[in-house]
XYZ file of C-alpha atoms in Angstrom:
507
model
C 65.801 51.014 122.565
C 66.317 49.006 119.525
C 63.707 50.911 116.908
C 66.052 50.898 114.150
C 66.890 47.212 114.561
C 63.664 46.171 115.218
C 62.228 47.810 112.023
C 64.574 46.657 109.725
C 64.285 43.009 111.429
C 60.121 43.196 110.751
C 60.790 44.195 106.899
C 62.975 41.222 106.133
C 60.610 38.515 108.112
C 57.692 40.086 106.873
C 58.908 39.311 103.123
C 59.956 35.677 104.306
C 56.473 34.962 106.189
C 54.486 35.717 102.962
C 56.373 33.357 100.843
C 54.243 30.276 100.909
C 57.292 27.750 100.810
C 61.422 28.475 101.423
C 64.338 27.072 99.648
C 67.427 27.551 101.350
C 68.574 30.472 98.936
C 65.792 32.251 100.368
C 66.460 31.538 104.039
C 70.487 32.447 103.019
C 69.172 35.900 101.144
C 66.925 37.174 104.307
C 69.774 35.988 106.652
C 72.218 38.363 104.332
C 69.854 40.723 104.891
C 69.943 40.499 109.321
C 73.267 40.312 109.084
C 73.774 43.966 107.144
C 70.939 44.802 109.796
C 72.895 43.912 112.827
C 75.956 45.680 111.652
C 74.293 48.515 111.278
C 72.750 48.544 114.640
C 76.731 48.724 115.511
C 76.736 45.094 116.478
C 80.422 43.789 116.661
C 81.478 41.931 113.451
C 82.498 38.626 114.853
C 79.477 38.149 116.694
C 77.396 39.324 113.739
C 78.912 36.404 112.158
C 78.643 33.419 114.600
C 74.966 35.158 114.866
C 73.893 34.474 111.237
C 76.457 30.862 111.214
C 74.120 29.755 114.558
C 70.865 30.907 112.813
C 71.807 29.658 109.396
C 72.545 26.274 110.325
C 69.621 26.019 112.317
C 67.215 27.494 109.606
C 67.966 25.968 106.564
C 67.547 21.908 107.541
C 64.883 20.133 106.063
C 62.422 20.391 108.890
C 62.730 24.183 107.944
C 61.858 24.335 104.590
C 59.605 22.025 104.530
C 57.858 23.217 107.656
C 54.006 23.789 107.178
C 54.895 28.025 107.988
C 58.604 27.900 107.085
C 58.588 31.654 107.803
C 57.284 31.390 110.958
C 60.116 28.308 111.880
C 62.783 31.187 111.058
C 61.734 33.797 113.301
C 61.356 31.074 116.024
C 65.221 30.263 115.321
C 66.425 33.869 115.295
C 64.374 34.358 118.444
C 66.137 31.859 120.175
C 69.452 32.812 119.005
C 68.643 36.211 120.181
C 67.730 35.261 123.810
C 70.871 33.004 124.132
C 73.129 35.595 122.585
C 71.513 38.102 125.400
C 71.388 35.415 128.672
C 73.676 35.423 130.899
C 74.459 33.285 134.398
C 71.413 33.492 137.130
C 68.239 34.970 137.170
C 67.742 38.307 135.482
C 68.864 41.464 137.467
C 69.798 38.920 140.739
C 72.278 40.109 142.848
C 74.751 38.541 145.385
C 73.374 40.814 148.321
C 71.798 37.684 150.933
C 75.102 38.193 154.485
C 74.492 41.485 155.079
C 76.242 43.903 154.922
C 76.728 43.246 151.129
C 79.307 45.488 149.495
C 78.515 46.795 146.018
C 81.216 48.219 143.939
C 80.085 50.718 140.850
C 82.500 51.048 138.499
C 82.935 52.889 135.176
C 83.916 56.126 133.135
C 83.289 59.813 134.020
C 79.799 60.926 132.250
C 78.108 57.245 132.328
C 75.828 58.078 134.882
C 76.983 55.958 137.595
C 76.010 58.019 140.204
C 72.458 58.239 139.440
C 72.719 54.774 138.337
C 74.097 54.014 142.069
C 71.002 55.775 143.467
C 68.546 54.120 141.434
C 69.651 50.758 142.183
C 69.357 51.730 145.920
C 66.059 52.873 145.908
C 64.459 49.670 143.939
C 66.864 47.389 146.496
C 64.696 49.135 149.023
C 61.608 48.984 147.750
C 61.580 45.681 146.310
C 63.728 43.982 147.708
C 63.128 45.349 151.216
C 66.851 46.036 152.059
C 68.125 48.540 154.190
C 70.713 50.413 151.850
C 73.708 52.508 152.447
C 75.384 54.771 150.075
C 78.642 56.710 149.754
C 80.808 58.542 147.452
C 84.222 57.862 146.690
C 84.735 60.484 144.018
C 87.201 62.897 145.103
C 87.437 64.647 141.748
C 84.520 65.587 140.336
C 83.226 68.522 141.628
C 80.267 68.381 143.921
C 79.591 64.786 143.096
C 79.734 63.757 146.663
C 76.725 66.382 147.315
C 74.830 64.569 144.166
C 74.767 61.166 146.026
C 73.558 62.673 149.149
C 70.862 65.030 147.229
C 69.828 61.940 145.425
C 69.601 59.848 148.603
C 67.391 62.355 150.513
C 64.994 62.220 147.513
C 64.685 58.382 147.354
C 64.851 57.958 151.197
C 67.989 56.134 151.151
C 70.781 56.911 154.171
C 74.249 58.408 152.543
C 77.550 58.463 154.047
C 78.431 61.306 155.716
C 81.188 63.874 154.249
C 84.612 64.435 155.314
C 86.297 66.877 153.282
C 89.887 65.938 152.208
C 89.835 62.022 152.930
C 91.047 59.697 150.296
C 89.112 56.894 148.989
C 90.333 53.969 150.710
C 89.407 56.086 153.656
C 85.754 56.571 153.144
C 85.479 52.573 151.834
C 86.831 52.138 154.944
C 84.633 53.958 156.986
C 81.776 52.723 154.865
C 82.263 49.015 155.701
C 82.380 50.068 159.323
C 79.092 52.101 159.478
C 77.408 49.390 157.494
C 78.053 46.815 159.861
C 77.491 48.844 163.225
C 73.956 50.552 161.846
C 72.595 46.995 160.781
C 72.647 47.901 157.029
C 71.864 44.904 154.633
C 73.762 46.343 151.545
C 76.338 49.201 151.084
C 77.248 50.799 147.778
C 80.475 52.151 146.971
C 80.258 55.226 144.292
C 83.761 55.187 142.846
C 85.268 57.654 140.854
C 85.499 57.856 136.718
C 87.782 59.078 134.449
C 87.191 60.199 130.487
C 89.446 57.219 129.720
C 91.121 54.212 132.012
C 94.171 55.424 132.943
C 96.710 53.368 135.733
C 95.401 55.520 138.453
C 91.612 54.955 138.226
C 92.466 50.832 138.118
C 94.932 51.268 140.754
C 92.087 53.242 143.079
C 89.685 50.888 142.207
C 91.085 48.103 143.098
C 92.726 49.157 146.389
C 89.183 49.757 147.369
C 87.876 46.291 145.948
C 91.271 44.842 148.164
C 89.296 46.393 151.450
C 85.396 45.704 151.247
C 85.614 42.411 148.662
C 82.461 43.294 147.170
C 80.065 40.335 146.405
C 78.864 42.759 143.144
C 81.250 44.622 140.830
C 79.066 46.328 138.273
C 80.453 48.423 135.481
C 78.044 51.493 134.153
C 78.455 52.162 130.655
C 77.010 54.583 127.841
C 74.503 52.878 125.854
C 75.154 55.474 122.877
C 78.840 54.808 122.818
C 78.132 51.623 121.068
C 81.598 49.067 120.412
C 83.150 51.607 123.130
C 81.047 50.809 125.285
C 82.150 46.474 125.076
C 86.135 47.901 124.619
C 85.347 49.338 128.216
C 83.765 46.397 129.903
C 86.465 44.064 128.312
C 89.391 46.405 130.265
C 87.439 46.974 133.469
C 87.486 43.265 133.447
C 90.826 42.269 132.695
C 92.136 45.261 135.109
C 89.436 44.561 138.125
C 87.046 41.819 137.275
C 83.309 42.993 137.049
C 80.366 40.367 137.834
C 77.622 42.328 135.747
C 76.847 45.112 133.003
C 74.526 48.231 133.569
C 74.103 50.156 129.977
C 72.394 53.572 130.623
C 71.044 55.739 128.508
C 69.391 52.703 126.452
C 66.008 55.350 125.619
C 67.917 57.595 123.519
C 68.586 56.890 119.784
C 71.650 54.602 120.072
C 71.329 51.278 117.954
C 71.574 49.220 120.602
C 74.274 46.887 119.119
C 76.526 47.591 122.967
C 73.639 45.078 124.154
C 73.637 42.499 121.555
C 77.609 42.623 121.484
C 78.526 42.733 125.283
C 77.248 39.209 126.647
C 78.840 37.744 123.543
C 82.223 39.595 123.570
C 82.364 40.083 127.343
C 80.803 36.978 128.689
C 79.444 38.900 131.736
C 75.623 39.788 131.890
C 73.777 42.699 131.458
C 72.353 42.750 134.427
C 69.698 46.351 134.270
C 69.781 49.176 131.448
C 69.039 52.759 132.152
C 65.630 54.342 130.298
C 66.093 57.806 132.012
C 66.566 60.394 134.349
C 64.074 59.624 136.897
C 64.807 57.314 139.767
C 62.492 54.747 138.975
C 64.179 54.466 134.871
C 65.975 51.220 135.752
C 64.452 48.242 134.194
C 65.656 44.407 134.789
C 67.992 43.144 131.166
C 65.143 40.212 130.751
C 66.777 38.214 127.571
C 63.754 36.680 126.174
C 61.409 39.844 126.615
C 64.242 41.969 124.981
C 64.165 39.100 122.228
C 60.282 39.466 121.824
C 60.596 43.462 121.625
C 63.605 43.687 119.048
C 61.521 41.069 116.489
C 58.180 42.953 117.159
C 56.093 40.365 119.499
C 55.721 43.295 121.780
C 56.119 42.784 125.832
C 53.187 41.937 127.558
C 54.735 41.081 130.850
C 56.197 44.733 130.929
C 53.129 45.966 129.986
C 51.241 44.596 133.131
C 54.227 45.192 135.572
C 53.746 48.744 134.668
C 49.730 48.420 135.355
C 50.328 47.011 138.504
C 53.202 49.798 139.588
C 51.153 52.499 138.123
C 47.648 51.594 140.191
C 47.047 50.860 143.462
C 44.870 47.750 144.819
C 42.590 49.441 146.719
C 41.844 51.678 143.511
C 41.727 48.533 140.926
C 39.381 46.924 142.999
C 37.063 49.541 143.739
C 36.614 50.336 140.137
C 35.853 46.553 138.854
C 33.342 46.649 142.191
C 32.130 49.931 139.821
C 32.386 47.993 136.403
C 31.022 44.486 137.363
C 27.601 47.075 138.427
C 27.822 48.910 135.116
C 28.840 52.204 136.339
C 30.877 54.179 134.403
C 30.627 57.941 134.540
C 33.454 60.766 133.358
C 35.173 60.176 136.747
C 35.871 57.211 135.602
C 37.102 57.813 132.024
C 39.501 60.331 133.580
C 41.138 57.860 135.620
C 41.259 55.329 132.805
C 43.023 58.392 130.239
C 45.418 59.145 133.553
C 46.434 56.020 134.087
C 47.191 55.101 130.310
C 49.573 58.306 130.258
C 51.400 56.928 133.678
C 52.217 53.837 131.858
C 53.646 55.451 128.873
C 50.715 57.216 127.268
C 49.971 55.888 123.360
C 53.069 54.587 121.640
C 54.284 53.320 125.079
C 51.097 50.770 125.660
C 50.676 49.621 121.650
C 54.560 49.633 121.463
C 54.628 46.570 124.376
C 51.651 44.766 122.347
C 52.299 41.610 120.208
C 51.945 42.800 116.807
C 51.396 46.680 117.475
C 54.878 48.474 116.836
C 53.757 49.314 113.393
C 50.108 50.707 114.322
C 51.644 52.645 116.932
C 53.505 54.270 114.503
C 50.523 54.558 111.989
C 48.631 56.541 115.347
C 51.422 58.600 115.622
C 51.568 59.352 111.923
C 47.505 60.347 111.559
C 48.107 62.545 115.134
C 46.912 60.022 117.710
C 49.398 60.963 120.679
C 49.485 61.557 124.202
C 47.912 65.298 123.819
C 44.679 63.793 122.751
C 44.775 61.817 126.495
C 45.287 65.203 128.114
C 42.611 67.306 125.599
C 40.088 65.006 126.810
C 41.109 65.198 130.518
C 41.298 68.956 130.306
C 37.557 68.409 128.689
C 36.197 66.462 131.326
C 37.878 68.652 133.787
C 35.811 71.504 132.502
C 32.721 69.785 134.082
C 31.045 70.299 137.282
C 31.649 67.165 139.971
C 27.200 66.122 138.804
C 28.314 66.683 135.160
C 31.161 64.197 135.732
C 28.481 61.886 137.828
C 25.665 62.428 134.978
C 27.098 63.044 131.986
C 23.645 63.191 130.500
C 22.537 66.512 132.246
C 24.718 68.615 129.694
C 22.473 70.993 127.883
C 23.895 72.805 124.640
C 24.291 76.069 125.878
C 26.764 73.887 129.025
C 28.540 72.079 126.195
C 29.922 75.457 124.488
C 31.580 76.706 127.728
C 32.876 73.647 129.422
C 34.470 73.090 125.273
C 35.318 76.741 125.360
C 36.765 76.010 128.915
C 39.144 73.482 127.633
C 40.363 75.235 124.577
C 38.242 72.912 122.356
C 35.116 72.265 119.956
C 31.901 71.469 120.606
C 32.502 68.203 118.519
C 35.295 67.299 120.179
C 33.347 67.078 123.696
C 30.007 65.435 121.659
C 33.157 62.713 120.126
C 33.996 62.218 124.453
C 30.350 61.881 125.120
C 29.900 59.115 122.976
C 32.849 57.405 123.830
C 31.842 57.359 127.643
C 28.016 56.577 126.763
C 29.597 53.536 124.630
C 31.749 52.247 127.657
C 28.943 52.545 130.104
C 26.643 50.566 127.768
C 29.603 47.724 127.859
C 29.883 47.624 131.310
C 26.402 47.544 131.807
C 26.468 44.155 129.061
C 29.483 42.970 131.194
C 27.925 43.624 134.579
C 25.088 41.463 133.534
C 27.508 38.603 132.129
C 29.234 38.285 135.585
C 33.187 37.988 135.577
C 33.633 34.383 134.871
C 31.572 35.073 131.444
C 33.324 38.627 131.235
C 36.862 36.635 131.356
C 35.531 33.897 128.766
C 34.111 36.751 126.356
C 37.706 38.664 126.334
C 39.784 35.473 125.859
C 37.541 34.252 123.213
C 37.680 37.985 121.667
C 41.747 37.640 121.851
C 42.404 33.970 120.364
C 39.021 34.232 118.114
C 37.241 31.124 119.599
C 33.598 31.095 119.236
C 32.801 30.343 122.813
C 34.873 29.299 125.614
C 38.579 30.535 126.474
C 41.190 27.983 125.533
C 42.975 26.294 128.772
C 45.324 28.824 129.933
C 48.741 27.108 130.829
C 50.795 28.113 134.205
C 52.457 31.232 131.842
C 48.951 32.377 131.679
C 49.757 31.893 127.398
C 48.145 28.688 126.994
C 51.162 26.859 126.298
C 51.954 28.662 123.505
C 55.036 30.183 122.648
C 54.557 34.297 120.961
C 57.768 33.214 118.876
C 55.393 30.817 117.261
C 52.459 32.841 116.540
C 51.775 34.124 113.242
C 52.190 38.087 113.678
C 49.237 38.697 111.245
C 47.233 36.846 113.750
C 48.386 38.028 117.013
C 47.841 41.666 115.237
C 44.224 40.876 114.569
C 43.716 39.507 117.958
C 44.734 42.423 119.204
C 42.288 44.546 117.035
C 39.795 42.305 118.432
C 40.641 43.583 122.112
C 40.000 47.490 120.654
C 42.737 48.794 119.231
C 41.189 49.146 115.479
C 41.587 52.839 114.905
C 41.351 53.420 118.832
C 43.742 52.466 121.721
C 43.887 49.623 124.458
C 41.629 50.603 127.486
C 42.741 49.502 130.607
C 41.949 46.881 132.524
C 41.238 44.240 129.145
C 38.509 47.200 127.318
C 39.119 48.733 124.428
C 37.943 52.570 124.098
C 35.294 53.023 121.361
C 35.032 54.294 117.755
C 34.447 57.761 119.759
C 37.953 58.312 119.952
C 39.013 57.406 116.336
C 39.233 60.613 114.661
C 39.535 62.792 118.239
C 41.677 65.721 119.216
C 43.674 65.165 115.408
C 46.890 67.304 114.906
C 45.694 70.248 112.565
């Protein structure tokens, strides 16, 4: 979302975190530096200013300079300045939906993906939040749009309002409220229609339909990719309408992400989700200080283990650390492990989210280490019989040539996933013994390099400590520690062996 940013960012604080000791030309020189940085990302000019003014006056006091890791103090600042440049009223992602039936209005240009955006909203309403949701279309124009919103409703099991052909907008809102409150619906959300530019008649629609339900949420879609446009937009929509929130789609692609940075700032209304895709589940909560942590390279741990937890089920997690705390481990088991690291974003997804691993992931990706290794060694162990998989150690030679011949690979390839499993099963074994109070203590001493016991982990489950803080040289050799030297983060707190180092390499 914000590579670009992000990796110009890391260059300038890595220079300013070697220094041993800052005057304030230094501090003034880097800042120079953000600033050209945030431009580019196609942040707005006058917030690029007050941005570096904030920071600058912040950074360059005595307590600063003559800070024991002056470096350190600076990306703190900027940190901060980031989150409260990106935080807006509430809690993250809230919404206004508690007297049923809620209205929500969607608002925005033709092509910003409001419809799907309308649909994905519905179906995490309903699944997290447990609401009952009603959708229709007011989008007379576009051709087959109203069919869209019903296709996509069928799909995420979400009720649509049925079609009458030739009946105006304020018609259908109409009908809309009324079948919201007679079928017991919590929430009901109004698809409106766009245009390619605002024009008298869109605002004039919109709000004769905003006059009828008086939604509790008016949230405008925009284009991530269309950059200043994209604050322009919400800036009219709001003067016209009035709009309670921000949803900027298409945030995965290769925009800059400067819309994000700029649109709290010039707007004053919160992003309230972006848009990282097609599918229906691509909507992710606009969390300030984890957006913060991912544009200066800390990583996002939190997102990392909301992902885990989506991605398995309980029944499945605890079944396999009934296996683990025994010191089983067989092939079955290494395929789920591989699976499950490509459902949470394969390689570059998983070190991309760890503090201190944006760079190696792109060092991985550079020596060949992506997801098609995952999926030549699941094709591998696919090869295998069900008491291969079991007993790994009944492969003869002659068995090794056609289950590697079988999955379009070497022979050394499959001896490389042998040794990784055997290597696993030895630790589990090591950890079975240990018990998982000692299993816990080992990993936590592994991460924060204490010879012995874990340090006292706070109520944020970070010990008190603040990633802002921490030196990213350290955090990125804590996180070698938990197995990502050369290899990748297993799940679950293991790191996969020096097996894989080397494996399945782009030829």
């Amino acid at each position: 979302m914000f590579e670009s940013l992000s990796d110009r960012l890391s260059g300038v604080f890595d220079r300013l975190t070697k220094q041993g000791a800052l005057s304030e030309e230094d501090v003034k020189t880097a800042l120079r530096e953000v600033r050209v940085a945030l431009l580019e990302a196609d942040v707005s000019l006058p917030v690029a200013r007050d941005f570096i003014k904030k920071v600058q006056d912040a950074a360059t006091g005595q307590s600063v300079t003559k800070s024991v890791t002056p470096g350190q103090q600076v990306v703190k600042i900027v940190h901060d300045a980031l989150v409260e440049i990106l935080t807006g009223e509430g809690e993250p992602g809230a919404l206004k939906v508690d007297s049923p039936p809620a209205p929500i209005l969607m608002v925005g240009l033709q092509g910003g993906g409001k419809t799907t955006t309308t649909a994905k909203l519905a179906k995490r309403l309903k699944e997290k939040d447990g609401k009952r949701v009603l959708m229709a279309s007011l989008d007379i124009y576009r051709p087959a749009a109203m069919d869209q919103l019903a296709v996509l409703g069928t799909q995420i099991g979400v009720d649509t309002l049925p079609i009458v052909k030739g009946e105006k907008p304020a018609a259908i809102a109409k009908r809309a409220k009324q079948q919201a409150t007679m079928g017991g619906y919590d929430v009901y959300m109004l698809d409106t229609a766009g245009r390619l530019h605002i024009d008298e008649m869109l605002m004039g629609e919109v709000e004769e339909v905003s006059k009828i339900v008086d939604p509790r949420e008016t949230l405008l879609v925009v284009d991530g990719l269309t950059g200043q446009v994209a604050v322009e937009v919400a800036q009219e929509f709001d003067a016209k309408i009035g709009i309670s929130g921000v949803v900027l789609t298409r945030m995965d692609g290769d925009g800059r992400g400067g819309a994000a940075l700029s649109m709290r700032a010039a707007t004053g209304k919160p992003i309230k989700y972006v848009g990282l895709g097609e599918k229906m589940d691509a909507l992710e909560t606009f969390e300030p200080d984890r957006i913060a942590g991912r544009i200066l390279g800390m990583g996002d741990i939190v997102a990392l283990v909301e992902k885990a937890q989506e991605t398995i089920e309980a029944e499945q997690a605890e079944r396999m650390m009934r296996r683990f705390s025994k010191g089983q481990f067989n092939m079955n088991d290494l395929k789920m492990q591989l699976e499950q690291m490509i459902k949470m974003g394969g390689m570059q997804g998983i070190m991309g989210m760890m503090p201190g691993m944006g760079k190696m992931a792109k060092q991985a990706e550079a020596a060949g280490m992506d997801d098609k290794v995952l999926k030549q060694q699941i094709a591998l162990i696919q090869s295998m019989t069900k008491r291969e998989r079991a007993n790994p150690q009944l492969l003869q030679a002659s068995r090794k040539k056609r289950i590697a011949k079988g999955a379009g690979m070497d022979v050394s390839d499959l001896n490389k996933l042998l040794k990784m499993q055997r290597q696993m099963s030895d630790m589990m074994k090591k950890m079975g013994k240990m018990g998982k109070g000692k299993m816990m203590k080992q990993a936590m001493a592994g991460m924060f390099g204490k010879g012995g016991g874990a340090p006292d982990m706070g109520a944020d489950g970070m010990g008190g400590m603040d990633p802002s803080q921490m030196d990213p040289k350290a955090l990125e050799a804590a996180a070698k520690q938990l197995g990502v030297q050369g290899k990748l983060p297993g799940l679950g707190g293991m790191g996969l062996p020096a097996g894989l180092s080397g494996f399945g390499k782009k030829k």
